[in-house]
Amino acid sequence: MKLEMEKLIAHLKSQGFVFQGSEIYGGLANSWDYGPLGAELKSKLKKMWWDFFVKRNPYNIGLDTSIILNSNVWKASGHLGNFNDPLIDCKECKSRWRADKLIEEKFTDMNVGGWKNEELENFIKEKDIKCPKCGACNFTNIRQFALMFKTNQGVVEDEGSTVYLRPETAQGIFTQYKNSQRALRKKLPFGIGQIGKSFRNEITPGNFIFRTREFEQMELEFFFSPDDTTDWFEYWLEKVQQFLLEKVQLKKDNFILREHDKEELAHYAKRTVDIEFKFPFGTGELWGIAHRSDFDLKQHQEHSGQDLTYLDPATNQKYLANVIEPSVGVERLILAILCQSYKEEQLENGERIVMELPYALAPYSIAIMPLQKQQKEQAFNLFEDLLQEFDATFDETGNIGKRYRRQDAIGTPFCITIDFDTETDQSVTVRNRDTMEQERIKIEDLKDYLNNKLK
Ligand code: ATP
């Protein structure tokens, strides 16, 4: 059964995962806040990425750079001149659209990333693509719309004080590449990872948290010698898939790999593969892996006048490193996880909504419940003890069936119930979210049992 986005959004709101931004003031278009459970899920996902790509990888290190950078960074990177989207206006209802997305939303198996404006305009006319708002096919020509948010730094608002909110975290990495390499005495090959907010004044944000104007990215820039014969692109493409399949536990059938053809490839890129997830509203980019050659370091070397070459201690040669960049949006990955996890199940005694989140990402790993009021104190003591080691919640309201449903709905893998017999047999009932099976476990064995299951 196809998941309806409206249902998912309503569920995530009611359970405290995602709220509309500024809701009490009528909201702010396409902005979303993460509630207590969403914040927990997000933080676990980011930690999972950081662990996998930064801490447990033998080559990599991490970094945390500013959102606002010297504007010359954006000149050098090309963002100031070229970071635009093709904007088209409907002459009838005055609504504004991204021309490439108008086409791709109508012809879902097409990708027009590399097309010129004229080609986009002609295709829209030829295929009689209509304005999604009013149904007319009467558009203006395409204009380029700059995506960077502009603001001013300091007390004087003049051209010299103009700064931009970063549209990607990657450039912060390039600007601190040399400092990081020197300080940590890194030899090529090595990578630098960063997680942080990025901002893009998107023409048509939407599809819930898929495309927003404020979002977070998890980016890795992996630097290597141009003479290195290892296929680092394949290495990172494999690693990303391993992360998706084993850590995030996306099902293989739910995503595809799409290789960019020559037309779509940026002029400096040697190869790009997008991992696209099958969202309920269509297939969309989740993770981009790009071979960026030495483009970024070359640009920054030119514009900054600083030497960004690497002196190879083995050959005594100086060169600019090449770069592979795997880049993913936190919220897009969360959306993929949520879409895959949300299930409505028909049971003998009614129905349940269950979020089959990977154990490691569930906001709570366990919920502790007294069967009746009489066991509350005993249950609370156990809760306090387990809380030191596990992400736990305490739930005492409603009948036990309702409490199980509540925990299913937020994806808690195990419920632990303290009942009449606990006092005498020093055991509790542990219920599994996915199988709904129950087991009687001795309290003294409980931590080992849970550690084992949650591993
Ligand atoms: P799109 O074609 O969807 O606009 P892009 O190719 O511009 O994406 P990149 O610049 O490659 O995206 O950014 C890397 C990653 O950052 C994307 O794969 C996506 O996961 C995430 N991302 C980019 N833009 C947004 C956005 N507006 N909202 C949420 N996530 C985003």
CSV table of C-alpha atoms and ligand atoms in Angstrom, one decimal:
chain,number,residue,atom,x,y,z
A,1,MET,CA,0.0,0.0,0.0
A,2,LYS,CA,1.4,3.4,-1.0
A,3,LEU,CA,2.1,5.6,2.0
A,4,GLU,CA,0.1,8.9,2.0
A,5,MET,CA,2.4,11.8,3.0
A,6,GLU,CA,-0.5,13.5,4.8
A,7,LYS,CA,-0.9,10.5,7.1
A,8,LEU,CA,2.8,10.4,7.9
A,9,ILE,CA,3.0,14.1,8.6
A,10,ALA,CA,0.0,14.0,10.9
A,11,HIS,CA,1.4,11.0,12.7
A,12,LEU,CA,4.8,12.6,13.2
A,13,LYS,CA,3.2,15.8,14.6
A,14,SER,CA,0.9,13.9,17.0
A,15,GLN,CA,3.8,11.8,18.3
A,16,GLY,CA,6.3,14.7,18.8
A,17,PHE,CA,8.7,14.1,15.8
A,18,VAL,CA,8.1,17.0,13.5
A,19,PHE,CA,6.1,20.2,13.9
A,20,GLN,CA,5.3,23.0,11.5
A,21,GLY,CA,7.8,25.9,12.1
A,22,SER,CA,6.3,29.0,13.9
A,23,GLU,CA,3.0,27.2,14.0
A,24,ILE,CA,1.4,29.5,16.6
A,25,TYR,CA,1.9,32.4,14.3
A,26,GLY,CA,0.3,30.6,11.3
A,27,GLY,CA,3.6,29.0,10.4
A,28,LEU,CA,6.4,30.0,8.1
A,29,ALA,CA,6.2,28.4,4.6
A,30,ASN,CA,8.0,25.1,4.4
A,31,SER,CA,9.8,25.3,7.7
A,32,TRP,CA,9.7,22.5,10.1
A,33,ASP,CA,10.8,22.0,13.7
A,34,TYR,CA,11.9,18.8,15.3
A,35,GLY,CA,10.0,17.9,18.4
A,36,PRO,CA,11.5,16.0,21.3
A,37,LEU,CA,11.5,12.6,19.5
A,38,GLY,CA,12.6,14.1,16.1
A,39,ALA,CA,15.5,15.9,17.8
A,40,GLU,CA,16.6,12.6,19.3
A,41,LEU,CA,16.3,10.7,16.0
A,42,LYS,CA,18.2,13.4,14.3
A,43,SER,CA,21.0,13.5,16.8
A,44,LYS,CA,21.3,9.7,16.7
A,45,LEU,CA,21.5,9.8,12.9
A,46,LYS,CA,24.2,12.4,12.9
A,47,LYS,CA,26.2,10.5,15.5
A,48,MET,CA,25.9,7.4,13.4
A,49,TRP,CA,27.2,9.2,10.3
A,50,TRP,CA,30.1,10.8,12.3
A,51,ASP,CA,31.0,7.5,13.8
A,52,PHE,CA,31.0,5.7,10.5
A,53,PHE,CA,32.6,8.3,8.2
A,54,VAL,CA,34.8,10.2,10.7
A,55,LYS,CA,35.7,8.2,13.8
A,56,ARG,CA,35.8,4.6,12.6
A,57,ASN,CA,37.3,5.3,9.2
A,58,PRO,CA,41.1,4.8,9.2
A,59,TYR,CA,41.7,7.9,7.0
A,60,ASN,CA,39.3,10.6,8.2
A,61,ILE,CA,39.1,13.5,10.6
A,62,GLY,CA,36.3,15.9,11.4
A,63,LEU,CA,35.8,19.7,11.4
A,64,ASP,CA,33.3,22.3,12.4
A,65,THR,CA,33.4,25.6,10.4
A,66,SER,CA,31.3,28.7,10.4
A,67,ILE,CA,28.1,29.3,8.5
A,68,ILE,CA,29.1,32.8,7.5
A,69,LEU,CA,32.4,32.9,5.6
A,70,ASN,CA,34.5,35.6,3.9
A,71,SER,CA,32.5,36.3,0.7
A,72,ASN,CA,35.6,35.6,-1.4
A,73,VAL,CA,35.0,32.0,-0.6
A,74,TRP,CA,31.8,32.0,-2.6
A,75,LYS,CA,33.5,33.9,-5.4
A,76,ALA,CA,36.2,31.3,-5.6
A,77,SER,CA,33.8,28.3,-5.3
A,78,GLY,CA,31.7,29.7,-8.1
A,79,HIS,CA,28.6,30.0,-6.0
A,80,LEU,CA,28.4,33.8,-6.4
A,81,GLY,CA,28.1,33.6,-10.1
A,82,ASN,CA,26.6,30.2,-10.8
A,83,PHE,CA,24.6,28.9,-7.9
A,84,ASN,CA,21.3,29.6,-9.6
A,85,ASP,CA,18.1,27.7,-10.4
A,86,PRO,CA,16.0,28.3,-13.6
A,87,LEU,CA,13.0,30.4,-12.4
A,88,ILE,CA,9.9,30.5,-14.6
A,89,ASP,CA,6.7,32.5,-13.9
A,90,CYS,CA,3.1,31.6,-14.7
A,91,LYS,CA,1.8,34.7,-16.5
A,92,GLU,CA,-1.8,33.9,-15.6
A,93,CYS,CA,-1.6,33.3,-11.8
A,94,LYS,CA,1.8,34.8,-11.2
A,95,SER,CA,3.1,31.7,-9.3
A,96,ARG,CA,6.8,30.9,-9.7
A,97,TRP,CA,8.3,27.5,-10.4
A,98,ARG,CA,11.6,25.8,-11.0
A,99,ALA,CA,11.5,25.0,-14.7
A,100,ASP,CA,13.6,21.7,-14.4
A,101,LYS,CA,11.4,20.4,-11.6
A,102,LEU,CA,8.2,21.2,-13.5
A,103,ILE,CA,9.4,18.8,-16.2
A,104,GLU,CA,10.8,16.2,-13.8
A,105,GLU,CA,7.6,16.1,-11.7
A,106,LYS,CA,5.5,15.5,-14.8
A,107,PHE,CA,7.9,13.0,-16.5
A,108,THR,CA,9.2,11.3,-13.4
A,109,ASP,CA,11.8,9.1,-15.2
A,110,MET,CA,13.4,12.1,-16.8
A,111,ASN,CA,16.4,14.0,-15.5
A,112,VAL,CA,17.0,17.4,-17.1
A,113,GLY,CA,19.8,18.5,-14.8
A,114,GLY,CA,22.2,19.4,-17.7
A,115,TRP,CA,19.7,21.2,-20.0
A,116,LYS,CA,20.1,24.7,-21.2
A,117,ASN,CA,17.3,27.3,-20.5
A,118,GLU,CA,16.2,27.3,-24.1
A,119,GLU,CA,15.8,23.5,-24.1
A,120,LEU,CA,13.7,23.6,-20.9
A,121,GLU,CA,11.5,26.4,-22.3
A,122,ASN,CA,10.9,24.5,-25.6
A,123,PHE,CA,10.2,21.2,-23.9
A,124,ILE,CA,7.6,22.9,-21.6
A,125,LYS,CA,5.9,24.4,-24.6
A,126,GLU,CA,6.1,21.3,-26.7
A,127,LYS,CA,4.7,19.0,-24.0
A,128,ASP,CA,2.1,21.6,-22.9
A,129,ILE,CA,3.2,21.3,-19.3
A,130,LYS,CA,0.8,23.2,-17.2
A,131,CYS,CA,1.1,25.4,-14.2
A,132,PRO,CA,0.5,23.2,-11.2
A,133,LYS,CA,-1.5,26.0,-9.5
A,134,CYS,CA,-3.9,27.3,-12.2
A,135,GLY,CA,-3.6,24.8,-15.1
A,136,ALA,CA,-2.6,27.4,-17.7
A,137,CYS,CA,0.4,26.9,-20.0
A,138,ASN,CA,1.5,30.4,-20.4
A,139,PHE,CA,5.0,31.0,-18.9
A,140,THR,CA,7.6,33.7,-19.0
A,141,ASN,CA,11.1,33.0,-20.3
A,142,ILE,CA,13.5,31.5,-17.7
A,143,ARG,CA,15.6,33.7,-15.5
A,144,GLN,CA,18.4,32.6,-13.3
A,145,PHE,CA,17.5,32.9,-9.6
A,146,ALA,CA,20.4,33.1,-7.1
A,147,LEU,CA,20.0,30.6,-4.3
A,148,MET,CA,22.2,32.1,-1.6
A,149,PHE,CA,20.7,34.0,1.3
A,150,LYS,CA,22.3,37.4,1.6
A,151,THR,CA,22.7,39.4,4.8
A,152,ASN,CA,24.9,42.1,6.3
A,153,GLN,CA,27.6,41.8,8.9
A,154,GLY,CA,28.3,44.6,11.3
A,155,VAL,CA,26.7,48.0,11.8
A,156,VAL,CA,27.1,49.5,8.3
A,157,GLU,CA,24.9,48.1,5.6
A,158,ASP,CA,26.9,48.6,2.4
A,159,GLU,CA,28.3,46.4,-0.3
A,160,GLY,CA,31.4,45.7,1.7
A,161,SER,CA,29.4,44.3,4.6
A,162,THR,CA,27.4,41.8,2.5
A,163,VAL,CA,27.8,38.2,3.6
A,164,TYR,CA,26.0,35.0,2.7
A,165,LEU,CA,24.7,32.0,4.6
A,166,ARG,CA,26.6,29.0,3.4
A,167,PRO,CA,24.6,26.9,0.8
A,168,GLU,CA,26.8,23.9,1.6
A,169,THR,CA,29.3,22.9,4.3
A,170,ALA,CA,31.9,21.7,1.8
A,171,GLN,CA,33.6,25.1,1.2
A,172,GLY,CA,34.4,25.4,4.9
A,173,ILE,CA,36.3,22.2,4.6
A,174,PHE,CA,38.3,23.4,1.6
A,175,THR,CA,39.3,26.6,3.3
A,176,GLN,CA,40.6,24.7,6.4
A,177,TYR,CA,42.1,21.8,4.4
A,178,LYS,CA,45.7,23.0,4.8
A,179,ASN,CA,45.4,23.9,8.5
A,180,SER,CA,43.8,20.5,9.3
A,181,GLN,CA,46.4,18.6,7.2
A,182,ARG,CA,49.3,20.4,8.9
A,183,ALA,CA,47.9,20.4,12.5
A,184,LEU,CA,47.1,16.7,12.4
A,185,ARG,CA,50.2,15.9,10.2
A,186,LYS,CA,48.0,14.0,7.8
A,187,LYS,CA,49.3,12.3,4.8
A,188,LEU,CA,47.3,11.8,1.6
A,189,PRO,CA,44.9,10.1,1.2
A,190,PHE,CA,42.7,11.5,4.0
A,191,GLY,CA,39.2,12.9,4.4
A,192,ILE,CA,37.6,15.7,6.4
A,193,GLY,CA,33.9,15.3,7.5
A,194,GLN,CA,31.6,18.0,8.6
A,195,ILE,CA,28.0,18.2,9.8
A,196,GLY,CA,26.1,21.5,9.8
A,197,LYS,CA,23.3,23.8,8.7
A,198,SER,CA,23.1,25.0,5.1
A,199,PHE,CA,20.7,27.5,3.6
A,200,ARG,CA,19.3,27.8,0.1
A,201,ASN,CA,16.6,30.1,-1.0
A,202,GLU,CA,14.9,27.4,-3.0
A,203,ILE,CA,12.3,28.5,-5.5
A,204,THR,CA,9.9,25.6,-4.8
A,205,PRO,CA,10.6,24.0,-1.4
A,206,GLY,CA,8.2,21.3,-0.5
A,207,ASN,CA,7.4,17.6,-0.2
A,208,PHE,CA,7.5,18.0,3.6
A,209,ILE,CA,11.2,17.9,4.8
A,210,PHE,CA,12.6,16.8,1.4
A,211,ARG,CA,13.3,20.3,0.2
A,212,THR,CA,13.5,23.2,2.7
A,213,ARG,CA,15.4,26.4,2.8
A,214,GLU,CA,17.2,25.6,6.0
A,215,PHE,CA,18.6,22.1,6.3
A,216,GLU,CA,21.6,20.2,7.6
A,217,GLN,CA,24.2,18.4,5.5
A,218,MET,CA,26.7,15.7,6.3
A,219,GLU,CA,29.6,16.0,3.9
A,220,LEU,CA,32.9,14.4,3.5
A,221,GLU,CA,35.7,15.7,1.3
A,222,PHE,CA,38.2,13.0,0.6
A,223,PHE,CA,41.6,14.2,-0.7
A,224,PHE,CA,44.1,12.0,-2.6
A,225,SER,CA,47.0,12.2,-4.9
A,226,PRO,CA,46.2,12.6,-8.7
A,227,ASP,CA,48.7,9.7,-9.2
A,228,ASP,CA,46.9,7.4,-6.7
A,229,THR,CA,45.6,4.5,-8.7
A,230,THR,CA,43.1,3.3,-6.1
A,231,ASP,CA,39.6,3.8,-7.3
A,232,TRP,CA,38.5,6.0,-4.4
A,233,PHE,CA,35.2,6.8,-6.0
A,234,GLU,CA,34.2,3.2,-5.9
A,235,TYR,CA,35.5,2.9,-2.4
A,236,TRP,CA,33.2,5.8,-1.2
A,237,LEU,CA,30.3,4.6,-3.3
A,238,GLU,CA,30.6,1.2,-1.6
A,239,LYS,CA,30.9,2.8,1.9
A,240,VAL,CA,27.8,5.0,1.4
A,241,GLN,CA,25.8,1.9,0.4
A,242,GLN,CA,27.2,-0.1,3.3
A,243,PHE,CA,26.1,2.8,5.6
A,244,LEU,CA,22.6,2.9,4.1
A,245,LEU,CA,22.1,-0.9,4.1
A,246,GLU,CA,23.8,-1.9,7.4
A,247,LYS,CA,23.5,1.1,9.6
A,248,VAL,CA,20.5,3.0,8.5
A,249,GLN,CA,19.0,-0.3,7.3
A,250,LEU,CA,17.3,1.0,4.1
A,251,LYS,CA,16.0,-1.8,2.0
A,252,LYS,CA,18.0,-2.3,-1.2
A,253,ASP,CA,14.8,-2.2,-3.3
A,254,ASN,CA,14.0,1.3,-1.9
A,255,PHE,CA,16.8,3.1,-3.6
A,256,ILE,CA,18.6,3.3,-6.9
A,257,LEU,CA,22.0,4.5,-8.2
A,258,ARG,CA,21.9,7.0,-11.0
A,259,GLU,CA,25.1,7.8,-12.9
A,260,HIS,CA,25.2,11.4,-14.3
A,261,ASP,CA,25.8,11.4,-18.1
A,262,LYS,CA,28.2,13.8,-19.8
A,263,GLU,CA,25.5,16.5,-20.2
A,264,GLU,CA,24.6,16.6,-16.6
A,265,LEU,CA,28.1,16.4,-15.2
A,266,ALA,CA,29.6,19.6,-13.9
A,267,HIS,CA,32.5,20.8,-16.1
A,268,TYR,CA,35.1,20.0,-13.4
A,269,ALA,CA,33.6,16.7,-12.3
A,270,LYS,CA,35.0,13.4,-13.5
A,271,ARG,CA,32.2,11.3,-12.2
A,272,THR,CA,28.9,11.7,-10.2
A,273,VAL,CA,26.5,9.1,-8.9
A,274,ASP,CA,23.3,10.1,-7.1
A,275,ILE,CA,21.7,7.6,-4.8
A,276,GLU,CA,18.0,8.2,-5.2
A,277,PHE,CA,15.3,7.1,-2.8
A,278,LYS,CA,11.8,6.0,-3.9
A,279,PHE,CA,9.8,8.5,-1.9
A,280,PRO,CA,6.0,8.3,-2.0
A,281,PHE,CA,5.9,11.4,-4.1
A,282,GLY,CA,8.5,10.2,-6.6
A,283,THR,CA,12.1,9.2,-6.8
A,284,GLY,CA,14.5,11.9,-5.5
A,285,GLU,CA,18.2,12.5,-4.7
A,286,LEU,CA,19.2,11.4,-1.3
A,287,TRP,CA,23.0,11.3,-1.5
A,288,GLY,CA,25.4,12.6,-4.1
A,289,ILE,CA,28.8,11.2,-4.7
A,290,ALA,CA,31.0,13.3,-6.9
A,291,HIS,CA,34.6,13.2,-8.1
A,292,ARG,CA,35.4,17.0,-8.1
A,293,SER,CA,39.0,16.7,-9.4
A,294,ASP,CA,41.2,19.4,-8.0
A,295,PHE,CA,38.7,22.1,-8.9
A,296,ASP,CA,37.9,23.4,-5.4
A,297,LEU,CA,41.5,23.6,-4.2
A,298,LYS,CA,42.7,25.2,-7.4
A,299,GLN,CA,40.0,27.9,-7.2
A,300,HIS,CA,40.8,28.7,-3.6
A,301,GLN,CA,44.5,28.7,-4.3
A,302,GLU,CA,43.9,31.2,-7.1
A,303,HIS,CA,41.6,33.5,-5.2
A,304,SER,CA,43.3,33.4,-1.9
A,305,GLY,CA,46.9,33.5,-3.2
A,306,GLN,CA,47.8,30.8,-0.7
A,307,ASP,CA,49.7,27.7,-1.6
A,308,LEU,CA,47.3,24.8,-1.1
A,309,THR,CA,49.5,22.2,-2.7
A,310,TYR,CA,50.7,19.1,-0.9
A,311,LEU,CA,54.3,18.2,-0.7
A,312,ASP,CA,54.5,14.5,-1.1
A,313,PRO,CA,57.2,13.2,1.3
A,314,ALA,CA,57.7,10.0,-0.7
A,315,THR,CA,58.3,11.7,-4.1
A,316,ASN,CA,59.1,15.2,-3.0
A,317,GLN,CA,56.6,16.4,-5.6
A,318,LYS,CA,54.1,19.2,-5.0
A,319,TYR,CA,50.6,18.9,-6.3
A,320,LEU,CA,46.9,19.8,-5.6
A,321,ALA,CA,44.9,16.9,-4.2
A,322,ASN,CA,41.9,15.5,-6.0
A,323,VAL,CA,38.6,15.2,-4.2
A,324,ILE,CA,35.8,12.7,-3.8
A,325,GLU,CA,32.7,14.2,-2.1
A,326,PRO,CA,29.9,12.1,-0.7
A,327,SER,CA,27.2,14.6,0.4
A,328,VAL,CA,23.8,13.9,2.1
A,329,GLY,CA,21.1,16.0,3.7
A,330,VAL,CA,20.2,15.0,7.3
A,331,GLU,CA,16.5,15.7,6.8
A,332,ARG,CA,16.3,13.9,3.5
A,333,LEU,CA,17.8,10.8,5.0
A,334,ILE,CA,15.4,11.1,8.0
A,335,LEU,CA,12.5,11.3,5.6
A,336,ALA,CA,13.7,8.2,3.8
A,337,ILE,CA,14.0,6.3,7.1
A,338,LEU,CA,10.5,7.5,8.2
A,339,CYS,CA,8.8,6.6,4.9
A,340,GLN,CA,10.3,3.1,5.0
A,341,SER,CA,9.5,2.6,8.7
A,342,TYR,CA,5.9,3.7,8.9
A,343,LYS,CA,3.5,0.7,8.9
A,344,GLU,CA,-0.2,0.3,9.5
A,345,GLU,CA,-1.0,-3.2,10.6
A,346,GLN,CA,-4.2,-5.0,11.0
A,347,LEU,CA,-4.2,-7.2,14.1
A,348,GLU,CA,-6.7,-9.7,15.5
A,349,ASN,CA,-7.8,-7.2,18.1
A,350,GLY,CA,-7.7,-4.0,16.1
A,351,GLU,CA,-5.0,-2.2,14.2
A,352,ARG,CA,-1.7,-0.6,15.1
A,353,ILE,CA,0.7,1.9,13.7
A,354,VAL,CA,4.3,0.8,14.1
A,355,MET,CA,7.5,2.7,13.2
A,356,GLU,CA,10.0,0.0,12.3
A,357,LEU,CA,13.0,2.2,13.0
A,358,PRO,CA,16.4,0.7,13.2
A,359,TYR,CA,17.1,0.0,16.9
A,360,ALA,CA,20.0,2.3,16.9
A,361,LEU,CA,17.9,5.3,15.7
A,362,ALA,CA,14.7,4.8,17.7
A,363,PRO,CA,14.3,7.8,20.1
A,364,TYR,CA,13.8,5.4,23.0
A,365,SER,CA,15.3,1.9,23.1
A,366,ILE,CA,13.1,0.7,25.9
A,367,ALA,CA,9.9,1.7,27.7
A,368,ILE,CA,9.4,0.7,31.4
A,369,MET,CA,5.8,0.2,32.5
A,370,PRO,CA,4.2,-0.9,35.8
A,371,LEU,CA,1.2,-3.1,35.0
A,372,GLN,CA,-0.8,-1.5,37.9
A,373,LYS,CA,-0.4,1.4,40.3
A,374,GLN,CA,0.9,-1.0,43.0
A,375,GLN,CA,4.1,-1.6,41.0
A,376,LYS,CA,4.8,2.0,40.2
A,377,GLU,CA,7.5,2.5,42.7
A,378,GLN,CA,9.3,-0.7,41.8
A,379,ALA,CA,9.0,0.1,38.1
A,380,PHE,CA,10.3,3.7,38.6
A,381,ASN,CA,13.3,2.4,40.5
A,382,LEU,CA,14.1,0.1,37.7
A,383,PHE,CA,13.6,2.9,35.2
A,384,GLU,CA,16.0,5.2,37.0
A,385,ASP,CA,18.6,2.4,37.0
A,386,LEU,CA,18.2,1.5,33.3
A,387,LEU,CA,18.2,5.1,32.3
A,388,GLN,CA,21.9,5.3,33.2
A,389,GLU,CA,22.7,2.9,30.4
A,390,PHE,CA,19.8,2.9,28.0
A,391,ASP,CA,17.6,5.5,26.2
A,392,ALA,CA,14.5,4.8,28.2
A,393,THR,CA,11.1,6.2,28.9
A,394,PHE,CA,8.5,5.5,31.6
A,395,ASP,CA,4.9,5.0,30.7
A,396,GLU,CA,2.2,4.5,33.3
A,397,THR,CA,-1.0,5.9,31.8
A,398,GLY,CA,-3.8,3.8,30.2
A,399,ASN,CA,-4.1,0.1,29.9
A,400,ILE,CA,-1.1,-2.0,29.0
A,401,GLY,CA,-2.4,-2.6,25.4
A,402,LYS,CA,-2.7,1.1,24.8
A,403,ARG,CA,0.8,1.7,26.1
A,404,TYR,CA,2.2,-1.0,23.8
A,405,ARG,CA,0.5,0.7,20.9
A,406,ARG,CA,1.9,4.1,22.0
A,407,GLN,CA,5.4,2.7,22.0
A,408,ASP,CA,4.9,0.9,18.7
A,409,ALA,CA,3.9,4.2,17.2
A,410,ILE,CA,7.1,5.9,18.1
A,411,GLY,CA,9.3,2.9,17.3
A,412,THR,CA,10.5,1.8,20.8
A,413,PRO,CA,12.0,-1.6,20.2
A,414,PHE,CA,11.3,-3.1,23.7
A,415,CYS,CA,8.7,-2.7,26.4
A,416,ILE,CA,9.4,-3.9,29.9
A,417,THR,CA,6.5,-4.6,32.2
A,418,ILE,CA,6.6,-5.0,35.9
A,419,ASP,CA,3.7,-7.0,37.2
A,420,PHE,CA,2.3,-8.9,40.2
A,421,ASP,CA,4.8,-11.7,40.0
A,422,THR,CA,7.9,-9.5,39.6
A,423,GLU,CA,8.3,-9.2,43.4
A,424,THR,CA,8.4,-12.9,43.9
A,425,ASP,CA,10.2,-14.2,40.8
A,426,GLN,CA,12.4,-11.1,40.3
A,427,SER,CA,11.5,-11.1,36.6
A,428,VAL,CA,9.9,-8.8,34.1
A,429,THR,CA,8.1,-9.3,30.8
A,430,VAL,CA,9.9,-8.0,27.7
A,431,ARG,CA,7.8,-7.4,24.6
A,432,ASN,CA,9.4,-7.0,21.1
A,433,ARG,CA,8.0,-4.2,18.9
A,434,ASP,CA,8.2,-6.1,15.6
A,435,THR,CA,7.2,-9.7,16.6
A,436,MET,CA,5.0,-8.5,19.5
A,437,GLU,CA,6.3,-11.7,21.3
A,438,GLN,CA,6.8,-11.6,25.0
A,439,GLU,CA,9.5,-13.2,27.1
A,440,ARG,CA,10.0,-13.5,30.8
A,441,ILE,CA,13.5,-12.2,31.8
A,442,LYS,CA,15.2,-12.2,35.2
A,443,ILE,CA,16.0,-8.6,36.4
A,444,GLU,CA,19.6,-9.6,37.0
A,445,ASP,CA,19.9,-10.7,33.4
A,446,LEU,CA,18.0,-7.8,31.9
A,447,LYS,CA,20.9,-5.4,31.0
A,448,ASP,CA,22.8,-8.2,29.3
A,449,TYR,CA,19.6,-9.3,27.5
A,450,LEU,CA,18.9,-5.8,26.3
A,451,ASN,CA,22.5,-5.0,25.3
A,452,ASN,CA,22.6,-8.2,23.3
A,453,LYS,CA,19.3,-7.4,21.5
A,454,LEU,CA,20.1,-3.8,20.9
A,455,LYS,CA,23.6,-4.3,19.6
B,1,ATP,P1,18.5,19.0,-5.7
B,1,ATP,O1,18.8,18.6,-7.1
B,1,ATP,O2,17.5,18.1,-5.0
B,1,ATP,O3,18.2,20.5,-5.5
B,1,ATP,P2,21.3,19.2,-5.3
B,1,ATP,O4,21.9,18.4,-6.3
B,1,ATP,O5,21.3,20.7,-5.4
B,1,ATP,O6,19.8,18.7,-4.9
B,1,ATP,P3,23.6,19.0,-3.6
B,1,ATP,O7,24.0,20.4,-3.8
B,1,ATP,O8,24.3,17.9,-4.2
B,1,ATP,O9,22.0,18.9,-3.9
B,1,ATP,O10,23.5,18.7,-2.0
B,1,ATP,C1,23.9,17.6,-1.4
B,1,ATP,C2,22.7,17.0,-0.6
B,1,ATP,O11,22.1,17.9,0.3
B,1,ATP,C3,21.6,16.5,-1.4
B,1,ATP,O12,21.8,15.2,-1.9
B,1,ATP,C4,20.4,16.5,-0.4
B,1,ATP,O13,20.4,15.3,0.4
B,1,ATP,C5,20.8,17.7,0.5
B,1,ATP,N1,20.0,18.9,0.1
B,1,ATP,C6,20.3,19.7,-0.9
B,1,ATP,N2,19.4,20.7,-1.0
B,1,ATP,C7,18.5,20.5,0.0
B,1,ATP,C8,17.3,21.2,0.4
B,1,ATP,N3,16.9,22.3,-0.1
B,1,ATP,N4,16.6,20.6,1.5
B,1,ATP,C9,17.0,19.5,2.1
B,1,ATP,N5,18.1,18.8,1.7
B,1,ATP,C10,18.9,19.3,0.7
